[in-house]
Short mmCIF file of C-alpha atoms in Angstrom, two decimals:
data_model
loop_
_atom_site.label_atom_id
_atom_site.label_comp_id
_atom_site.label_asym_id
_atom_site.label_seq_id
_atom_site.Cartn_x
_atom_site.Cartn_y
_atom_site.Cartn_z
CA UNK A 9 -3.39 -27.41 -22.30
CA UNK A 10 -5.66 -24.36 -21.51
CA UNK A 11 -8.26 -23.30 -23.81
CA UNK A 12 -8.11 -21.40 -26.19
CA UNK A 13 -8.61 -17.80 -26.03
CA UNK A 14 -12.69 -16.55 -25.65
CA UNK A 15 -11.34 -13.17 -27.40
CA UNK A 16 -9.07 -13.82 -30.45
CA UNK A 17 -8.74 -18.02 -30.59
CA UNK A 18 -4.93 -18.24 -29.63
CA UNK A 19 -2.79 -20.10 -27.15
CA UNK A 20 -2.90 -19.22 -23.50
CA UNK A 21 -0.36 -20.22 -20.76
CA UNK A 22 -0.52 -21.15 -17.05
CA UNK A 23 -0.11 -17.75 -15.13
CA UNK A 24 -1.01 -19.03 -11.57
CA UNK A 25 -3.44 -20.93 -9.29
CA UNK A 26 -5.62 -18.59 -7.17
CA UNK A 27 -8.52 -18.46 -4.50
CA UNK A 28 -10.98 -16.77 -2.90
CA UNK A 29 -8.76 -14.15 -0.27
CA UNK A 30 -12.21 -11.77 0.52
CA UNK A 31 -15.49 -13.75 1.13
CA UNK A 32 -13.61 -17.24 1.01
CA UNK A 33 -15.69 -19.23 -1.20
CA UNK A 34 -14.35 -23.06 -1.43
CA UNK A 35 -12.20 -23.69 -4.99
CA UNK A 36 -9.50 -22.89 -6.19
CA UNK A 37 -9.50 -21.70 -9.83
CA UNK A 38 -6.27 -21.73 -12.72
CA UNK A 39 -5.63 -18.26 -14.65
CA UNK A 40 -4.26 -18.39 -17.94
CA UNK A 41 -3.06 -15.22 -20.45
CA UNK A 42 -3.70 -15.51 -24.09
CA UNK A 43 -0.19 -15.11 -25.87
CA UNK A 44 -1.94 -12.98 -28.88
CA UNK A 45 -4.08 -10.32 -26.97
CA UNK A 46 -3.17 -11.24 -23.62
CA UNK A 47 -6.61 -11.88 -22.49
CA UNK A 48 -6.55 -13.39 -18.85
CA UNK A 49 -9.43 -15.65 -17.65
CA UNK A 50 -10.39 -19.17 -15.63
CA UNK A 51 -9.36 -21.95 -17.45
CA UNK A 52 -11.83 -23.87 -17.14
CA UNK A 53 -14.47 -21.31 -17.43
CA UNK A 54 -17.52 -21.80 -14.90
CA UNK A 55 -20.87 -22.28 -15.92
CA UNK A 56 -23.10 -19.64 -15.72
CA UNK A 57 -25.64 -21.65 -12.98
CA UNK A 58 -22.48 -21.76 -11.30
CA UNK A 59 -22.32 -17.84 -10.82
CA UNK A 60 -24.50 -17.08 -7.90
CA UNK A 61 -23.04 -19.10 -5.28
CA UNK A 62 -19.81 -16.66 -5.85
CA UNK A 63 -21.75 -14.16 -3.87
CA UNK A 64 -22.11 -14.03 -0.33
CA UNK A 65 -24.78 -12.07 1.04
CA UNK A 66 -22.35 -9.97 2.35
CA UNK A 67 -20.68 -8.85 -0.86
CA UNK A 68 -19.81 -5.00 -0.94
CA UNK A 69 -21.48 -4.28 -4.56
CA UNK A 70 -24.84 -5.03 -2.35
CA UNK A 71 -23.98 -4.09 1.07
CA UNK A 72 -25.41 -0.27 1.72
CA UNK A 73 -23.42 -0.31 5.29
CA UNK A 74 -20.27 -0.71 3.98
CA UNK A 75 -17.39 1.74 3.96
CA UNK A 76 -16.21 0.91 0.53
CA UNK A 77 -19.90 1.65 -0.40
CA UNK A 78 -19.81 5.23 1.03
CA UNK A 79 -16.46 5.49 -1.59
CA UNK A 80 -18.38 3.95 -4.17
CA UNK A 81 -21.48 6.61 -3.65
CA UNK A 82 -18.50 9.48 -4.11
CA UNK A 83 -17.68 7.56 -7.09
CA UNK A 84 -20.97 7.52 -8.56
CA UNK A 85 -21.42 11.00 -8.12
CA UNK A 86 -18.24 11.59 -10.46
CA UNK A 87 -19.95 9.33 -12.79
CA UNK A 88 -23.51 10.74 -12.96
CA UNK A 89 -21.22 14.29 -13.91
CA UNK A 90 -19.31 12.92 -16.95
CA UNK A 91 -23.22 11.34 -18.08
CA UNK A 92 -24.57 14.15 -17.87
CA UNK A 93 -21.77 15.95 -20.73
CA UNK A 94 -22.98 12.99 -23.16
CA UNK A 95 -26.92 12.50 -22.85
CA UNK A 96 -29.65 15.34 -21.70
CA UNK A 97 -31.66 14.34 -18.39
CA UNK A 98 -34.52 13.30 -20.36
CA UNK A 99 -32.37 10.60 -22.24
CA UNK A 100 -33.37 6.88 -21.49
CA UNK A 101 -30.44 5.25 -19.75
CA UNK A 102 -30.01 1.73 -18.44
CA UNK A 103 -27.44 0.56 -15.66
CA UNK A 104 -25.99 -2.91 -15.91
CA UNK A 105 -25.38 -4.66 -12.67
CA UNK A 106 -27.44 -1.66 -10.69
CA UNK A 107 -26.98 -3.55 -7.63
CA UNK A 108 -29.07 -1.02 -4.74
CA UNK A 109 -29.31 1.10 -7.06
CA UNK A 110 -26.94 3.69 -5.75
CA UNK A 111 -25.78 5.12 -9.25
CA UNK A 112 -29.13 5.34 -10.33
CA UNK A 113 -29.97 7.68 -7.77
CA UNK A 114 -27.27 9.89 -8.45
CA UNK A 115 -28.41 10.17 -11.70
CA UNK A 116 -31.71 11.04 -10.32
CA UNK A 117 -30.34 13.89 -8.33
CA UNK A 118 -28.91 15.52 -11.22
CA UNK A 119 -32.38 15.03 -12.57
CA UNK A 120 -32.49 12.66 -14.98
CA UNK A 121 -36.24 10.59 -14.99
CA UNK A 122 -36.10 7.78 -17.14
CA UNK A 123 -33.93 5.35 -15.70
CA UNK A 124 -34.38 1.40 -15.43
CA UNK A 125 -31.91 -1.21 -13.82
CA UNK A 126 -31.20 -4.79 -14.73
CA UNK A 127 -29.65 -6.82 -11.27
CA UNK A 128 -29.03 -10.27 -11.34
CA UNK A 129 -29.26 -10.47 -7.71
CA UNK A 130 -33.12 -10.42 -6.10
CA UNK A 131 -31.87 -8.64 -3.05
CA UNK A 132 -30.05 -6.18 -4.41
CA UNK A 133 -32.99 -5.70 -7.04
CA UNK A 134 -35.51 -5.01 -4.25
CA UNK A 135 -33.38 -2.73 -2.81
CA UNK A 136 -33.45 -0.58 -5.80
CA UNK A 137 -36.83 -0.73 -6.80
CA UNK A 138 -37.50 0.45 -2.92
CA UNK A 139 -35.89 3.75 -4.38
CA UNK A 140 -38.48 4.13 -6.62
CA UNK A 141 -35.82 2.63 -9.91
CA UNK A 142 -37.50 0.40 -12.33
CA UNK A 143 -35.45 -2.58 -12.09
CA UNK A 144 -35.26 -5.81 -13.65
CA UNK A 145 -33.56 -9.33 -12.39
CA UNK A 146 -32.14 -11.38 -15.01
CA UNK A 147 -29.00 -11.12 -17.03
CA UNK A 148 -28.70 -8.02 -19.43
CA UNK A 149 -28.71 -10.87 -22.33
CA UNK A 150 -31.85 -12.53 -20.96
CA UNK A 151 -34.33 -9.40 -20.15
CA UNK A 152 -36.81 -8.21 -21.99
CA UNK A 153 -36.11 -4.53 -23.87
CA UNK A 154 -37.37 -3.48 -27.13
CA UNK A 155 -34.09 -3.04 -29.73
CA UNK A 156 -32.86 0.47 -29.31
CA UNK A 157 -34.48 1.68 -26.22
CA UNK A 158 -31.81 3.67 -24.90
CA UNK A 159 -29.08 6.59 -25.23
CA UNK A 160 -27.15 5.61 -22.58
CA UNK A 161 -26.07 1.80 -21.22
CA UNK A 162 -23.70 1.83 -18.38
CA UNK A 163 -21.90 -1.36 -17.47
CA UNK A 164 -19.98 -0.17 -14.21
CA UNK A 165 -18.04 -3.40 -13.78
CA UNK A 166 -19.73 -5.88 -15.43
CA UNK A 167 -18.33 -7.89 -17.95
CA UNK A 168 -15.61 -9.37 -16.21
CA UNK A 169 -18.32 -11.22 -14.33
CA UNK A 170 -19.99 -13.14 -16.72
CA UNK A 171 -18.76 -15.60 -19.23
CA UNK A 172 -19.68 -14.33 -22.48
CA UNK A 173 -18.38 -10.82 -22.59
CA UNK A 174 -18.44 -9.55 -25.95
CA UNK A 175 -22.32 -11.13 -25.70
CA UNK A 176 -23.36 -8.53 -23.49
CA UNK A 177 -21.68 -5.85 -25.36
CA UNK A 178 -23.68 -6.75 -27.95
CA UNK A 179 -26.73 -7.21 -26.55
CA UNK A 180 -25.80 -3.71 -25.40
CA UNK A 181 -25.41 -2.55 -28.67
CA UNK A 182 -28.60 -3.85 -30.09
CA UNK A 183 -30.59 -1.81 -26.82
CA UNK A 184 -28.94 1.39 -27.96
CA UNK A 185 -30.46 3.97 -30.25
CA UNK A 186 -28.02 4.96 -33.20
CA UNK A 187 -25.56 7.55 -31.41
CA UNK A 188 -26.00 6.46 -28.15
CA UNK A 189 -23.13 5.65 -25.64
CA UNK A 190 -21.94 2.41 -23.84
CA UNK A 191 -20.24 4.04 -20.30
CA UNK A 192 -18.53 1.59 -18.67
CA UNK A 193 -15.45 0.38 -16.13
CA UNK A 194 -13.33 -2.70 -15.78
CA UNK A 195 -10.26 -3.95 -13.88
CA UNK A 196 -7.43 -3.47 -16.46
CA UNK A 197 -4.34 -5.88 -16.40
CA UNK A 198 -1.96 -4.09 -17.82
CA UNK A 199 -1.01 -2.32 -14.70
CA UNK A 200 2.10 -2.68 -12.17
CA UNK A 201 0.01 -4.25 -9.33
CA UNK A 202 -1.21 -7.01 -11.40
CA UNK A 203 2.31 -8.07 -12.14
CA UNK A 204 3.54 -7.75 -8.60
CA UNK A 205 0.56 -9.19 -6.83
CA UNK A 206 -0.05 -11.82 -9.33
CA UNK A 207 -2.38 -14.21 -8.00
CA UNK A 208 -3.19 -11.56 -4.42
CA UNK A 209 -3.89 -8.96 -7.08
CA UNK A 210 -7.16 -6.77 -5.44
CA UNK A 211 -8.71 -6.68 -8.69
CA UNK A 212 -8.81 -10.52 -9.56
CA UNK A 213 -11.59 -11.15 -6.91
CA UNK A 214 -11.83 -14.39 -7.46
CA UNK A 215 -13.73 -16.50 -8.14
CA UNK A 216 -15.83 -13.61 -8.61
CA UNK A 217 -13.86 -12.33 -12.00
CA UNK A 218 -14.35 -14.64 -14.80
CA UNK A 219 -12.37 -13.03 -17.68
CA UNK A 220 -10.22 -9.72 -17.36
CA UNK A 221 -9.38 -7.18 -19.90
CA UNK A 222 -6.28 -4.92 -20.47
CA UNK A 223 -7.12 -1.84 -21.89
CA UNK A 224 -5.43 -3.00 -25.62
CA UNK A 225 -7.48 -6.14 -25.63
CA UNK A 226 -10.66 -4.55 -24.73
CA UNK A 227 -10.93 -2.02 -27.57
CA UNK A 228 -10.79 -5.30 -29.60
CA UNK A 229 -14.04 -6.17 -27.74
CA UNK A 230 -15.67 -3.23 -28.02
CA UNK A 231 -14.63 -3.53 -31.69
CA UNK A 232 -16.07 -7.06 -32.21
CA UNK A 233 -19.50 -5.79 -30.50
CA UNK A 234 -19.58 -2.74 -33.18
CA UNK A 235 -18.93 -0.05 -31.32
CA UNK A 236 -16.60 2.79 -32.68
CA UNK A 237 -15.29 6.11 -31.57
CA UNK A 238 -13.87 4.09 -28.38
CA UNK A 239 -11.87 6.67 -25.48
CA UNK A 240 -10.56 5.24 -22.26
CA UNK A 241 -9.72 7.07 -19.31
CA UNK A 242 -7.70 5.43 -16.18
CA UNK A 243 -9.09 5.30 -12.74
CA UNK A 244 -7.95 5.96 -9.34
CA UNK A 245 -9.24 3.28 -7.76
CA UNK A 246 -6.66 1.36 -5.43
CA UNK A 247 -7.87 -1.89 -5.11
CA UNK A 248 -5.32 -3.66 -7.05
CA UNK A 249 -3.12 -2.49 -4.18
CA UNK A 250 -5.21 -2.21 -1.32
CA UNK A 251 -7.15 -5.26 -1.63
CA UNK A 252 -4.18 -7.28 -2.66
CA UNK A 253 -1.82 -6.31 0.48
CA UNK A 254 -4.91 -7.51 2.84
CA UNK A 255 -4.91 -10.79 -0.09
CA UNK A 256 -1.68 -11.20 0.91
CA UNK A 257 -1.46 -11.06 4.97
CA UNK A 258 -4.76 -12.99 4.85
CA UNK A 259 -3.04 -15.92 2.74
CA UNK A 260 0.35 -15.42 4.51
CA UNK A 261 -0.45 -14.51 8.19
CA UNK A 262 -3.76 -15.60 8.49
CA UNK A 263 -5.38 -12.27 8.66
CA UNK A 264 -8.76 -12.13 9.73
CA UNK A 265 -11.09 -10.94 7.16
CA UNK A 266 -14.77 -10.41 8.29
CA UNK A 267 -18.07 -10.92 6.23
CA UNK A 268 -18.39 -7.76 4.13
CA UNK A 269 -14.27 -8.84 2.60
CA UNK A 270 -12.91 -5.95 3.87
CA UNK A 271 -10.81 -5.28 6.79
CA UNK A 272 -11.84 -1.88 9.20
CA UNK A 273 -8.84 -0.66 8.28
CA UNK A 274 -8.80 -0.75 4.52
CA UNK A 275 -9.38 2.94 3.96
CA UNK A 276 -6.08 3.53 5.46
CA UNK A 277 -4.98 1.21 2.80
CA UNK A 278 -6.76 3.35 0.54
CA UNK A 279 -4.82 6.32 1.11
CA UNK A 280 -1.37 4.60 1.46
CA UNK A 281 -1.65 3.43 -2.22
CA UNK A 282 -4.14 6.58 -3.71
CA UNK A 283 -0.79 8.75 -4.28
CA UNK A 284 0.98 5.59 -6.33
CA UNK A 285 -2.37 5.19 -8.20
CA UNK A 286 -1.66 9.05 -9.24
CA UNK A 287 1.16 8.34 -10.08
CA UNK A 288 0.05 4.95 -12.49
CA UNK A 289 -2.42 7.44 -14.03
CA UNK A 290 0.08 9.76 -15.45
CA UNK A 291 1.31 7.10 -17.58
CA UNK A 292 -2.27 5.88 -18.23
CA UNK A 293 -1.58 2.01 -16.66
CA UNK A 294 -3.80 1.82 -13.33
CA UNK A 295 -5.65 -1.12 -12.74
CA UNK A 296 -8.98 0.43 -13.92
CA UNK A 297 -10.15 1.51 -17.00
CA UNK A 298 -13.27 3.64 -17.62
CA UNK A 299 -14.42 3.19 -21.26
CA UNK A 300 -16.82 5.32 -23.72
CA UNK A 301 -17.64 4.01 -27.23
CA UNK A 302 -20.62 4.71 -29.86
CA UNK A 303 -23.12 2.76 -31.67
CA UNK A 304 -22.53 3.99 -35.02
CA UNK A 305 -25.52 6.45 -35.94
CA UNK A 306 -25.46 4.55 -39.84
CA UNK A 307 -25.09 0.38 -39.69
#
């Protein structure tokens, strides 16, 4: 029998058994859904000193040379727009999982100053502190802040990485100021591609994604962490599609993938799916969900 659910404490049942399609680390790992919330996560869950070895060297989020980093720095730039309609440039603000620090330098070129970093990868931390970012290596619920530093906490994919979600949220809440703003994003599973891809799904990078929301069951996360005044907006990212038609012909037809777990020609991929993911948006159900919520200004 699986465990029971991290989120709410219910049953969960067997969705599939799945593996490592992009950088190919050994395993194979069961996925389970919670049949209250529909939470969907590893069954068993891995320990946390098991985390590192799911990243190559070569993984995109720290790989400057990448294509899918050139999208991500377009993305970022998007991003450091909608901060900058919720905190002024002076505001404190702390990115979660900075990797090279590429977001934090968009903020700085909209002028924002006081910026610091928390990467749980040493590489990737050197990186950004060779920008000039103030960065720290550790795990947001490990590092050393004073309670209510900051306005602004981003956590730009994040907590389906670690084990103990709702923790960081709440470590997140206790670093904001009263007011101040959690900014995040997350795969979402309550999209179309998740249920046709199932186990090839682009977003499930396993073994890389440890628990994965839907946008329903994470407002009951953000709940449980305290925050309030929760919006969600719905991405246009195509991975879920993209990703999970290279999953496929890699499983199926032996695809070669190379080091950085993309093929050259995933930005055509990109495009073939981008007018779909449109589409998915409309109806607010793509497989990414960009989340705002508040730390209450009174406790």
């Amino acid at each position: 029998m699986a465990a029971a659910c991290y989120l709410c404490g219910a049953e969960a049942d067997h969705l599939f058994t799945g593996q490592d399609y992009e950088h190919f680390v050994p395993g194979k790992w069961q996925i389970v859904q919670c049949r209250s919330c529909g939470l969907v996560y590893q069954d068993p869950l891995p320990h946390p000193s098991d985390l590192p070895g799911f990243y190559p060297a070569a993984y995109s989020a720290y790989n400057s040379d990448t294509f899918i980093s050139a999208l991500f720095r377009l993305v970022y730039a998007q991003e450091a727009r909608r901060i900058s309609r919720l905190v002024r440039p002076a505001a404190p603000i702390l990115d979660v999982g900075c990797g090279n620090g590429s977001m934090l330098m968009a903020l700085k070129s909209r002028g924002y100053t006081n910026l610091s970093g928390v990467e749980i990868d040493p590489t990737a931390a050197d990186r950004a502190r060779q920008s000039g970012i103030r960065v720290k290596t550790g795990e947001l619920v490990n590092v050393d802040f004073p309670a209510e530093s900051f306005d602004l906490i981003r956590l730009g994919h994040v907590i389906e990485h670690v084990c103990d979600p709702v923790a960081v949220l709440r470590r997140a809440f206790d670093l904001l100021r009263p007011g101040g703003y959690i900014f995040g994003e997350t795969p979402n599973t309550s999209c179309l591609d998740f249920k046709v891809f199932k186990k090839y799904w682009g977003a499930l990078h396993l073994p890389r994604h440890v628990i994965m929301f839907s946008d329903e069951n994470l407002m009951r996360a953000l709940e449980k962490a305290g925050f309030r005044d929760t919006t969600m907006e719905w991405g246009l990212r195509t991975v879920g599609w993209s990703t999970g038609i290279q999953n496929l012909l890699a499983d199926k037809f032996r695809l070669a993938i190379p080091d950085t777990g993309r093929v050259r020609w995933h930005g055509l991929l990109i495009l073939l799916f981008l007018p779909l993911t449109v589409g998915q948006a409309v109806f607010s159900k793509t497989g990414n969900v960009r989340f705002i919520a508040r730390k209450p200004l009174l406790s």
